[in-house]
CSV table of C-alpha atoms and ligand atoms in Angstrom, one decimal:
chain,number,residue,atom,x,y,z
C,1,MET,CA,328.6,141.9,-37.3
C,2,THR,CA,332.4,142.3,-37.9
C,3,ARG,CA,331.6,143.9,-40.9
C,4,LEU,CA,329.5,146.5,-39.1
C,5,PHE,CA,331.6,147.4,-36.9
C,6,SER,CA,334.2,147.9,-39.2
C,7,SER,CA,332.8,151.3,-40.1
C,8,LEU,CA,333.6,154.1,-37.8
C,9,ARG,CA,330.5,155.6,-37.9
C,10,ALA,CA,328.6,152.4,-36.7
C,11,ARG,CA,330.9,152.4,-33.8
C,12,PHE,CA,330.4,155.8,-32.8
C,13,LEU,CA,326.7,155.3,-33.1
C,14,ALA,CA,326.8,152.1,-31.2
C,15,ALA,CA,328.9,154.0,-28.6
C,16,ILE,CA,326.3,157.0,-28.5
C,17,LEU,CA,323.3,154.2,-28.1
C,18,ILE,CA,324.8,152.8,-25.3
C,19,TRP,CA,325.9,156.0,-23.9
C,20,VAL,CA,322.6,157.5,-23.9
C,21,ALA,CA,321.1,154.2,-22.5
C,22,LEU,CA,323.0,153.7,-19.7
C,23,GLY,CA,322.8,157.8,-19.1
C,24,ILE,CA,319.1,158.2,-19.3
C,25,GLY,CA,318.7,154.8,-17.6
C,26,ALA,CA,320.6,155.7,-14.5
C,27,LEU,CA,318.7,159.1,-14.6
C,28,TRP,CA,315.5,157.6,-14.6
C,29,PHE,CA,316.3,154.9,-11.8
C,30,SER,CA,317.8,157.4,-9.4
C,31,SER,CA,315.0,159.9,-9.8
C,32,VAL,CA,312.2,157.4,-9.4
C,33,ARG,CA,314.3,156.2,-6.6
C,34,LEU,CA,314.4,159.4,-5.2
C,35,PHE,CA,311.0,160.7,-5.7
C,36,SER,CA,309.6,157.7,-4.1
C,37,SER,CA,311.5,157.9,-0.9
C,38,HIS,CA,310.8,161.7,-0.6
C,39,VAL,CA,307.2,161.2,-0.8
C,40,GLU,CA,307.2,158.2,1.3
C,41,GLN,CA,308.8,160.1,4.0
C,42,GLN,CA,306.3,163.0,3.7
C,43,TYR,CA,303.5,160.7,3.9
C,44,HIS,CA,304.9,159.1,6.9
C,45,GLU,CA,305.7,162.2,8.8
C,46,GLU,CA,302.4,163.7,7.8
C,47,LEU,CA,300.4,160.6,9.4
C,48,GLU,CA,302.4,161.0,12.5
C,49,VAL,CA,301.4,164.5,13.0
C,50,HIS,CA,298.0,163.5,12.3
C,51,VAL,CA,298.0,160.7,14.9
C,52,ARG,CA,299.5,163.2,17.4
C,53,GLU,CA,296.8,165.7,16.6
C,54,LEU,CA,294.0,163.1,16.9
C,55,ALA,CA,295.1,162.1,20.4
C,56,GLU,CA,295.5,165.8,21.5
C,57,LEU,CA,292.0,166.6,20.3
C,58,THR,CA,290.7,163.6,22.3
C,59,VAL,CA,288.7,163.8,25.4
C,60,LEU,CA,286.7,161.7,27.6
C,61,ASP,CA,283.0,162.5,28.2
C,62,ALA,CA,281.4,161.8,31.7
C,63,ALA,CA,280.8,158.1,30.8
C,64,GLY,CA,284.4,157.8,29.7
C,65,ASN,CA,283.5,157.5,26.0
C,66,PRO,CA,286.2,159.0,23.7
C,67,ARG,CA,285.1,162.1,22.1
C,68,LEU,CA,287.0,164.9,19.9
C,69,SER,CA,286.9,168.4,21.2
C,70,ARG,CA,286.9,169.5,17.5
C,71,PRO,CA,287.3,167.9,13.8
C,72,LEU,CA,290.7,167.1,12.6
C,73,SER,CA,292.4,170.1,10.6
C,74,ASP,CA,292.6,168.1,7.5
C,75,PRO,CA,289.1,168.0,5.9
C,76,ARG,CA,290.1,164.5,3.7
C,77,TYR,CA,289.1,162.9,6.9
C,78,ALA,CA,285.5,163.9,6.5
C,79,VAL,CA,285.0,162.9,2.9
C,80,PRO,CA,283.5,159.5,2.9
C,81,LEU,CA,285.7,156.3,1.6
C,82,SER,CA,288.5,159.4,0.9
C,83,GLY,CA,291.3,156.8,1.7
C,84,PHE,CA,292.0,158.9,5.0
C,85,TYR,CA,290.5,157.6,7.9
C,86,TRP,CA,291.2,157.2,11.8
C,87,GLN,CA,289.5,155.6,14.6
C,88,ILE,CA,289.9,155.8,18.6
C,89,GLY,CA,289.0,153.0,20.6
C,90,ARG,CA,289.0,152.3,24.2
C,91,PRO,CA,288.1,148.6,25.6
C,92,GLY,CA,284.9,148.6,27.0
C,93,TYR,CA,283.6,151.7,25.4
C,94,ARG,CA,282.2,152.9,22.3
C,95,SER,CA,284.7,153.4,19.8
C,96,LEU,CA,285.0,156.8,17.6
C,97,LYS,CA,285.4,156.5,13.6
C,98,SER,CA,286.1,159.2,11.3
C,99,PRO,CA,283.4,160.5,9.0
C,100,SER,CA,285.3,159.2,6.2
C,101,MET,CA,284.7,155.8,7.3
C,102,THR,CA,281.3,155.2,6.4
C,103,ARG,CA,282.2,151.1,6.3
C,104,GLY,CA,284.6,149.0,7.7
C,105,ALA,CA,287.1,149.5,10.6
C,106,LEU,CA,291.0,149.9,11.3
C,107,ASP,CA,292.7,147.1,13.1
C,108,GLU,CA,293.9,148.5,16.6
C,109,ASP,CA,296.7,146.0,16.7
C,110,VAL,CA,299.3,148.6,15.7
C,111,ALA,CA,298.1,150.8,18.9
C,112,HIS,CA,299.4,148.6,21.7
C,113,SER,CA,302.6,150.7,22.8
C,114,PRO,CA,302.8,154.3,23.8
C,115,ASP,CA,305.5,154.8,21.1
C,116,ILE,CA,304.3,155.4,17.7
C,117,LEU,CA,304.4,152.4,15.2
C,118,HIS,CA,303.4,151.9,11.7
C,119,ARG,CA,302.7,149.2,9.3
C,120,VAL,CA,300.6,148.3,6.2
C,121,GLU,CA,296.9,146.9,7.1
C,122,ASN,CA,293.8,146.4,5.3
C,123,GLY,CA,291.7,149.3,5.4
C,124,PRO,CA,287.8,149.9,4.1
C,125,THR,CA,289.0,150.7,0.9
C,126,GLY,CA,292.2,148.4,0.2
C,127,PRO,CA,295.6,148.3,1.7
C,128,THR,CA,296.3,151.3,3.9
C,129,ILE,CA,299.3,152.6,5.7
C,130,THR,CA,298.4,152.4,9.2
C,131,TYR,CA,299.9,154.7,12.3
C,132,GLY,CA,298.9,154.2,15.8
C,133,PHE,CA,299.7,154.3,19.5
C,134,GLU,CA,298.3,153.8,23.0
C,135,ARG,CA,297.8,156.1,25.8
C,136,ALA,CA,297.3,155.0,29.1
C,137,VAL,CA,294.2,156.7,31.0
C,138,PRO,CA,294.9,156.6,34.9
C,139,GLY,CA,292.6,154.3,36.5
C,140,GLY,CA,290.9,153.0,33.5
C,141,ALA,CA,291.3,151.1,30.1
C,142,PRO,CA,293.8,152.6,27.5
C,143,LEU,CA,292.8,154.6,24.9
C,144,HIS,CA,293.9,153.2,21.2
C,145,PHE,CA,294.6,156.1,18.5
C,146,VAL,CA,294.8,154.6,14.9
C,147,ILE,CA,295.3,156.6,11.8
C,148,ALA,CA,295.3,155.2,8.1
C,149,THR,CA,295.7,156.4,4.6
C,150,ASP,CA,295.1,154.3,1.6
C,151,GLU,CA,298.5,153.1,0.0
C,152,ARG,CA,297.2,153.3,-3.6
C,153,LEU,CA,297.1,157.3,-3.2
C,154,LEU,CA,301.0,157.3,-2.5
C,155,ARG,CA,301.3,154.6,-5.2
C,156,ALA,CA,299.2,156.8,-7.8
C,157,VAL,CA,301.6,159.9,-6.8
C,158,ILE,CA,304.7,158.2,-7.7
C,159,ALA,CA,303.0,156.3,-10.5
C,160,SER,CA,302.0,159.5,-12.2
C,161,PHE,CA,305.5,161.0,-11.2
C,162,THR,CA,306.9,158.1,-13.0
C,163,ARG,CA,304.9,158.3,-16.2
C,164,GLU,CA,305.9,162.0,-16.7
C,165,LEU,CA,309.5,161.2,-15.8
C,166,SER,CA,309.5,158.6,-18.6
C,167,LEU,CA,308.1,160.6,-21.1
C,168,TRP,CA,310.4,163.7,-20.6
C,169,LEU,CA,313.6,161.4,-20.4
C,170,SER,CA,312.4,159.7,-23.8
C,171,LEU,CA,312.1,162.6,-25.4
C,172,LEU,CA,315.5,163.8,-24.0
C,173,ALA,CA,317.2,160.5,-25.1
C,174,LEU,CA,315.6,161.1,-28.8
C,175,ALA,CA,317.2,164.7,-28.7
C,176,LEU,CA,320.8,163.2,-27.8
C,177,LEU,CA,320.5,160.6,-30.5
C,178,ALA,CA,319.6,162.9,-32.8
C,179,SER,CA,322.4,165.3,-32.1
C,180,GLY,CA,324.9,162.4,-31.8
C,181,LEU,CA,323.9,161.7,-35.1
C,182,ALA,CA,324.4,164.9,-36.7
C,183,ILE,CA,327.8,165.3,-34.9
C,184,ILE,CA,328.7,162.0,-36.7
C,185,THR,CA,327.3,163.0,-40.0
C,186,LEU,CA,329.0,166.5,-39.7
C,187,GLY,CA,332.4,164.9,-38.2
C,188,PHE,CA,332.4,162.6,-41.4
C,189,ARG,CA,332.2,165.1,-44.1
C,190,PRO,CA,335.7,165.8,-44.3
C,191,PHE,CA,336.2,162.1,-45.0
C,192,ASN,CA,333.8,162.0,-47.7
C,193,ARG,CA,335.4,165.1,-49.3
C,194,LEU,CA,339.1,163.1,-49.0
C,195,ALA,CA,337.3,159.9,-50.3
C,196,ALA,CA,336.6,162.3,-53.4
C,197,ARG,CA,339.8,163.6,-53.8
C,198,ILE,CA,341.4,160.4,-53.7
C,199,ALA,CA,338.8,159.1,-56.8
C,200,ALA,CA,339.8,162.2,-58.7
C,201,LEU,CA,343.4,161.4,-57.9
C,202,ARG,CA,342.8,157.7,-59.2
C,203,ARG,CA,341.1,158.8,-62.3
C,204,GLY,CA,343.8,161.1,-63.0
C,205,GLN,CA,342.2,164.3,-62.5
C,206,ALA,CA,344.7,165.5,-60.0
C,207,ASP,CA,348.1,165.0,-58.9
C,208,HIS,CA,347.8,165.8,-55.5
C,209,ILE,CA,345.2,166.0,-52.7
C,210,GLU,CA,343.7,169.6,-52.7
C,211,GLY,CA,341.5,171.2,-50.1
C,212,VAL,CA,341.3,172.4,-46.5
C,213,PHE,CA,341.1,169.7,-43.9
C,214,PRO,CA,340.8,169.5,-40.6
C,215,ASP,CA,344.3,168.8,-38.5
C,216,GLU,CA,343.6,165.2,-37.9
C,217,ILE,CA,343.2,164.5,-41.6
C,218,ARG,CA,346.1,167.3,-42.6
C,219,GLN,CA,348.0,164.4,-41.1
C,220,LEU,CA,347.3,162.1,-43.6
C,221,VAL,CA,347.2,164.3,-46.5
C,222,ASP,CA,350.5,166.1,-46.2
C,223,PRO,CA,352.6,163.2,-46.0
C,224,LEU,CA,350.5,161.6,-48.9
C,225,ASN,CA,350.9,164.7,-50.9
C,226,SER,CA,354.6,164.7,-50.6
C,227,TYR,CA,354.8,161.1,-50.9
C,228,LEU,CA,352.8,161.6,-54.2
C,229,ALA,CA,355.6,164.5,-55.3
C,230,ARG,CA,358.1,162.3,-54.6
C,231,ASN,CA,357.0,159.4,-56.4
C,232,ALA,CA,356.1,161.5,-59.7
C,233,GLU,CA,359.7,162.8,-59.3
C,234,ILE,CA,361.0,159.3,-59.1
C,235,VAL,CA,359.0,158.1,-62.3
C,236,GLU,CA,360.2,161.3,-64.1
C,237,ARG,CA,364.0,160.7,-63.2
C,238,GLY,CA,363.3,157.1,-64.4
C,239,ARG,CA,361.6,157.9,-67.8
C,240,VAL,CA,364.4,160.6,-68.6
C,241,ALA,CA,367.1,157.6,-67.7
C,242,ALA,CA,365.2,155.2,-69.8
C,243,GLY,CA,365.0,157.6,-72.7
C,244,ALA,CA,368.8,158.6,-72.5
C,245,LEU,CA,369.8,155.1,-72.1
C,246,ALA,CA,367.7,153.9,-75.1
C,247,HIS,CA,368.9,157.0,-77.5
C,248,SER,CA,372.7,156.3,-76.1
C,249,LEU,CA,372.0,152.8,-77.5
C,250,ARG,CA,370.9,153.7,-81.0
C,251,THR,CA,373.8,155.0,-82.5
C,252,PRO,CA,376.3,152.0,-81.4
C,253,LEU,CA,373.5,149.9,-82.9
C,254,ALA,CA,373.3,151.6,-86.2
C,255,VAL,CA,377.0,151.2,-86.6
C,256,VAL,CA,376.7,147.3,-85.6
C,257,THR,CA,373.8,147.2,-88.0
C,258,ASP,CA,375.7,148.7,-90.6
C,259,GLU,CA,379.1,146.8,-90.1
C,260,ALA,CA,376.8,143.4,-90.2
C,261,GLU,CA,375.4,144.5,-93.7
C,262,ARG,CA,378.8,145.1,-95.1
C,263,LEU,CA,380.0,141.7,-93.7
C,264,GLN,CA,376.9,140.0,-95.5
C,265,GLN,CA,377.7,141.8,-98.4
C,266,ARG,CA,381.1,140.3,-98.7
C,267,GLY,CA,379.9,136.9,-98.3
C,268,THR,CA,382.8,135.6,-96.4
C,269,GLU,CA,381.0,135.6,-92.7
C,270,SER,CA,377.4,135.6,-94.0
C,271,ALA,CA,376.0,133.3,-91.3
C,272,ALA,CA,377.7,135.5,-88.6
C,273,ALA,CA,376.4,138.5,-90.3
C,274,ASP,CA,372.8,137.0,-90.6
C,275,VAL,CA,373.0,136.7,-86.6
C,276,PHE,CA,374.4,140.0,-86.1
C,277,LEU,CA,371.6,141.5,-88.4
C,278,SER,CA,368.5,139.6,-86.8
C,279,GLU,CA,369.8,140.3,-83.2
C,280,SER,CA,370.4,144.0,-84.0
C,281,GLU,CA,366.9,144.3,-85.4
C,282,THR,CA,365.5,142.6,-82.3
C,283,MET,CA,367.4,145.2,-80.1
C,284,GLN,CA,366.0,148.1,-82.4
C,285,ARG,CA,362.6,147.1,-81.9
C,286,GLN,CA,362.8,146.7,-78.1
C,287,ILE,CA,364.5,150.0,-78.0
C,288,ASP,CA,361.8,151.6,-80.3
C,289,TYR,CA,359.0,150.1,-78.2
C,290,HIS,CA,360.7,151.1,-75.0
C,291,LEU,CA,361.2,154.8,-76.2
C,292,SER,CA,357.5,154.9,-77.2
C,293,ARG,CA,356.5,153.4,-73.7
C,294,VAL,CA,358.7,156.4,-72.2
C,295,ARG,CA,357.3,159.1,-74.3
C,296,SER,CA,353.5,157.9,-73.1
C,297,GLY,CA,352.0,160.0,-70.3
C,298,GLY,CA,350.9,157.3,-68.7
C,299,SER,CA,351.5,158.9,-65.2
C,300,HIS,CA,348.0,160.7,-65.6
C,301,ALA,CA,349.9,164.1,-64.6
C,302,GLY,CA,348.1,166.9,-65.9
C,303,MET,CA,345.2,165.2,-67.9
C,304,VAL,CA,342.6,167.4,-65.6
C,305,GLY,CA,339.3,166.6,-67.5
C,306,GLY,CA,340.1,164.0,-69.6
C,307,VAL,CA,340.3,164.2,-73.5
C,308,ARG,CA,337.3,164.1,-76.2
C,309,LEU,CA,337.4,161.6,-79.1
C,310,ALA,CA,335.5,164.4,-81.1
C,311,ALA,CA,338.5,166.9,-80.8
C,312,ILE,CA,341.5,164.3,-81.7
C,313,LEU,CA,339.7,162.0,-84.1
C,314,PRO,CA,339.5,164.3,-87.2
C,315,PRO,CA,343.2,165.1,-87.6
C,316,LEU,CA,344.0,161.2,-86.9
C,317,ILE,CA,341.7,160.4,-89.8
C,318,ALA,CA,343.1,163.0,-92.1
C,319,ALA,CA,346.9,161.7,-91.3
C,320,MET,CA,345.5,158.0,-92.0
C,321,GLU,CA,343.6,159.0,-95.3
C,322,ARG,CA,346.8,160.1,-96.4
C,323,CYS,CA,349.0,157.0,-95.3
C,324,HIS,CA,346.4,154.6,-96.8
C,325,PRO,CA,345.0,156.2,-99.9
C,326,GLY,CA,342.0,154.6,-101.6
C,327,LYS,CA,340.8,153.5,-98.0
C,328,ARG,CA,337.9,155.3,-96.5
C,329,PHE,CA,338.0,156.2,-92.7
C,330,ALA,CA,334.4,156.9,-91.3
C,331,ALA,CA,333.4,157.8,-88.0
C,332,THR,CA,330.0,157.4,-86.6
C,333,ALA,CA,327.7,160.5,-85.1
C,334,ALA,CA,328.5,159.2,-81.6
C,335,ALA,CA,332.5,159.4,-82.6
C,336,LEU,CA,332.0,163.0,-83.8
C,337,ASP,CA,329.9,164.1,-81.0
C,338,THR,CA,331.4,166.9,-79.1
C,339,ALA,CA,329.2,166.5,-76.4
C,340,ALA,CA,329.8,162.7,-75.9
C,341,PRO,CA,331.8,162.2,-72.3
C,342,SER,CA,335.5,162.7,-72.3
C,343,LEU,CA,338.0,159.8,-71.9
C,344,PRO,CA,339.9,159.8,-68.8
C,345,MET,CA,343.1,159.7,-70.4
C,346,ASP,CA,346.1,162.0,-71.6
C,347,ALA,CA,345.2,163.2,-75.3
C,348,GLU,CA,348.8,162.0,-76.6
C,349,ASP,CA,348.2,158.3,-75.4
C,350,LEU,CA,344.9,158.4,-76.9
C,351,SER,CA,346.4,159.2,-80.0
C,352,GLU,CA,349.1,157.0,-79.8
C,353,ILE,CA,346.5,153.8,-79.2
C,354,LEU,CA,344.2,155.0,-82.0
C,355,SER,CA,346.7,155.8,-84.4
C,356,ASN,CA,348.2,152.3,-83.7
C,357,LEU,CA,344.7,150.6,-84.5
C,358,LEU,CA,343.9,152.8,-87.3
C,359,ASP,CA,347.1,152.2,-89.1
C,360,ASN,CA,346.5,148.3,-88.7
C,361,ALA,CA,342.8,149.0,-90.1
C,362,GLY,CA,343.9,151.2,-93.1
C,363,LYS,CA,346.6,148.4,-94.0
C,364,TRP,CA,344.2,145.6,-94.0
C,365,ALA,CA,340.9,146.8,-94.7
C,366,ARG,CA,339.8,146.0,-98.2
C,367,SER,CA,337.8,149.5,-98.7
C,368,GLY,CA,336.7,151.0,-95.4
C,369,ILE,CA,337.3,151.6,-91.8
C,370,THR,CA,334.6,152.6,-89.5
C,371,ILE,CA,335.2,153.8,-85.8
C,372,ASP,CA,332.5,154.0,-83.2
C,373,TYR,CA,332.5,155.3,-79.7
C,374,ARG,CA,329.9,153.7,-76.9
C,375,PHE,CA,330.0,155.2,-73.5
C,376,ASP,CA,327.9,153.8,-70.4
C,377,GLY,CA,328.4,155.3,-66.9
C,378,ALA,CA,332.4,155.5,-66.2
C,379,ALA,CA,333.0,152.9,-69.2
C,380,ARG,CA,334.3,154.0,-72.5
C,381,ARG,CA,334.6,151.8,-75.7
C,382,ILE,CA,336.2,152.7,-79.0
C,383,ALA,CA,335.5,150.1,-81.7
C,384,ILE,CA,337.7,150.3,-85.1
C,385,THR,CA,336.0,147.9,-87.7
C,386,ASP,CA,337.6,147.2,-91.1
C,387,ASP,CA,336.4,145.1,-93.8
C,388,GLY,CA,339.9,143.1,-94.4
C,389,PRO,CA,340.7,139.3,-94.0
C,390,GLY,CA,340.5,139.1,-90.2
C,391,VAL,CA,342.8,137.7,-87.9
C,392,PRO,CA,342.5,133.8,-86.9
C,393,PRO,CA,341.1,133.4,-83.7
C,394,ASP,CA,343.9,131.4,-82.5
C,395,GLN,CA,346.7,134.2,-83.6
C,396,ARG,CA,344.7,137.3,-82.1
C,397,GLU,CA,346.3,137.1,-78.8
C,398,ALA,CA,349.8,136.6,-80.1
C,399,MET,CA,349.7,139.2,-82.3
C,400,PHE,CA,349.8,141.7,-78.9
C,401,GLY,CA,353.6,140.3,-78.4
C,402,ILE,CA,356.7,142.7,-79.0
C,403,GLY,CA,357.6,142.4,-82.3
C,404,ALA,CA,354.6,139.7,-83.5
C,405,ARG,CA,353.1,140.7,-86.7
C,406,GLY,CA,351.5,138.5,-89.5
C,407,ALA,CA,352.2,137.9,-93.2
C,408,GLY,CA,350.7,140.5,-95.3
C,409,PRO,CA,351.0,144.1,-96.7
C,410,GLY,CA,353.4,146.5,-95.6
C,411,ALA,CA,356.4,145.7,-93.4
C,412,GLY,CA,355.4,146.9,-90.0
C,413,SER,CA,357.6,146.6,-86.5
C,414,GLY,CA,355.0,144.5,-85.1
C,415,LEU,CA,355.0,147.0,-82.3
C,416,GLY,CA,351.6,148.6,-82.8
C,417,LEU,CA,349.5,146.3,-81.0
C,418,ALA,CA,351.7,146.0,-78.1
C,419,ILE,CA,352.2,149.6,-77.6
C,420,ALA,CA,348.5,150.2,-77.9
C,421,ARG,CA,347.8,147.7,-75.1
C,422,ASP,CA,350.3,148.8,-72.9
C,423,VAL,CA,349.3,152.6,-72.9
C,424,ALA,CA,345.7,151.2,-72.5
C,425,ARG,CA,346.4,148.9,-69.6
C,426,ASP,CA,348.2,151.9,-67.8
C,427,TYR,CA,344.9,153.3,-67.6
C,428,GLY,CA,343.1,150.2,-66.1
C,429,GLY,CA,341.6,149.4,-69.9
C,430,ASP,CA,342.5,147.1,-72.5
C,431,VAL,CA,342.9,146.7,-76.4
C,432,ALA,CA,341.1,143.4,-77.8
C,433,LEU,CA,341.2,142.2,-81.4
C,434,ASP,CA,337.7,140.3,-82.3
C,435,ARG,CA,335.8,139.3,-85.6
C,436,ALA,CA,333.6,141.7,-87.0
C,437,PRO,CA,330.2,140.8,-88.1
C,438,SER,CA,331.2,141.7,-91.8
C,439,GLY,CA,334.3,139.0,-91.4
C,440,GLY,CA,337.0,141.6,-90.9
C,441,THR,CA,338.6,142.8,-87.8
C,442,VAL,CA,337.2,145.0,-84.9
C,443,ALA,CA,339.7,146.3,-82.6
C,444,THR,CA,338.6,147.7,-79.3
C,445,LEU,CA,339.9,150.0,-76.7
C,446,ARG,CA,338.2,149.7,-73.6
C,447,ILE,CA,338.4,152.1,-70.6
C,448,GLY,CA,336.4,151.7,-67.5
C,449,ASP,CA,334.5,148.7,-66.7
C,450,TRP,CA,331.7,147.4,-69.0
C,451,PRO,CA,329.2,145.3,-67.6
C,452,ALA,CA,329.9,141.5,-68.2
C,453,GLY,CA,329.2,140.3,-71.7
C,454,ASP,CA,328.9,143.4,-73.0
C,455,MET,CA,332.4,144.0,-74.7
M,501,ADP,N1,342.7,145.1,-88.7
M,501,ADP,C1,343.8,143.9,-88.9
M,501,ADP,N2,343.6,143.3,-89.9
M,501,ADP,C2,344.0,141.9,-89.9
M,501,ADP,N3,345.2,142.1,-89.4
M,501,ADP,C3,345.7,142.9,-88.2
M,501,ADP,C4,344.9,143.7,-87.9
M,501,ADP,N4,345.5,144.6,-86.9
M,501,ADP,C5,346.7,143.7,-86.7
M,501,ADP,N5,346.7,142.6,-87.3
M,501,ADP,C6,347.6,141.5,-87.3
M,501,ADP,O1,348.7,141.8,-86.0
M,501,ADP,C7,349.9,141.8,-86.3
M,501,ADP,C8,350.6,142.6,-85.3
M,501,ADP,O2,350.0,144.2,-85.5
M,501,ADP,P1,350.9,145.5,-85.0
M,501,ADP,O3,351.2,145.2,-83.5
M,501,ADP,O4,350.3,146.7,-85.2
M,501,ADP,O5,352.3,145.2,-86.0
M,501,ADP,P2,352.4,145.8,-87.4
M,501,ADP,O6,351.2,146.8,-87.8
M,501,ADP,O7,353.8,146.3,-87.3
M,501,ADP,O8,352.6,144.6,-88.2
M,501,ADP,C9,349.7,142.5,-87.8
M,501,ADP,O9,351.3,142.2,-88.5
M,501,ADP,C10,348.7,141.9,-88.6
M,501,ADP,O10,349.2,140.5,-88.8
M,502,MG,MG1,350.6,148.4,-86.7
């Protein structure tokens, strides 16, 4: 329930439903009420007129029996069992009935006063609305005039009106709901557009929210854009400052290292010199690491469209083959496919990661390295497999530490894997080391989400 109403769309829809139901309901109720009372009033007026007419047309014959001087003007009183009846009675005389009353009789109870009264009685064809009054006859029994109309006729008129009204109002309700839905859908379109723009922002395909939006949404977009611009500026300034700091430390550090080496050579203070040297080396490593991180794009700025692996891989392989003569670097067809989906990254950053992984593979491989590319939806995976000695499982994670390196060929800085993982994580991805089926190492760069268990 709460989940449902956390959607603005659902809220508007519910409001429209309630609004239409209340509006149409009230309209229906008041229309039926108005129409019924109007029709009833007309019926009653008509009956009153008819009972008056009946009295006016009544004359007494020589014997004192009532008789009509001419038939009533409404022909329905002449149609048998039409539901329209009249009756004139005079105690002690023959009573007179309308030709429509071929059976039964009307109760003359209602005609006991000179005032016209009405009530519902049982007539020849069901309950009737009955009007009646009494007129005195000088020197004789009074005359009772009664006129009746079947109640069902009145009910039938109201029922047919109600049926038709219900049909039309249902159609109106449907039309209102449909237009409400259309309004909601149209009204929310800019939000969908905004969501798409923000997704592009997150994927790094844009550095601000573009497009023309309605005023209400521009109120959000404009501040967000200036926030983004300011943020990018701060990040850039921080990056420049960090770079400047690292550079400014380099020269003094080189002097310290130099001095320590001289101390070591003299052999007088060799213990202290060792400490100086190893600490300087640590500092140097940290500086190199942070400098390379500062260089990395990472901010996603200006990487619209991403980068194609097939575009950056061949020059990387060529460079690696020069650095590691005798090792064969082979890329699979997928990795060299220029039509394969691009990676949502800065080209520099992808090259940085791959050159670190390829360099390791080249260093450790016995003879060959393969580079494979796989993609599935938004997920991308580049696997670099070598036929080297592999990394023991309990050391794989440790090798990602800054300065961590194992014993073996080539003196490295121990920064390659740390940098590769850091850059990958900037993009929400990761780098991992695993055992290759052949026994060597497979280093994997993963960007985007892979289905569980498929990594
Ligand atoms: N493909 C590989 N095969 C075997 N060992 C590897 C491989 N890649 C990385 N390693 C191990 O991880 C360590 C750390 O790698 P890295 O961070 O790139 O530093 P470096 O290459 O400077 O030694 C390496 O020294 C090595 O012991
Ligand atoms: Mg390395």
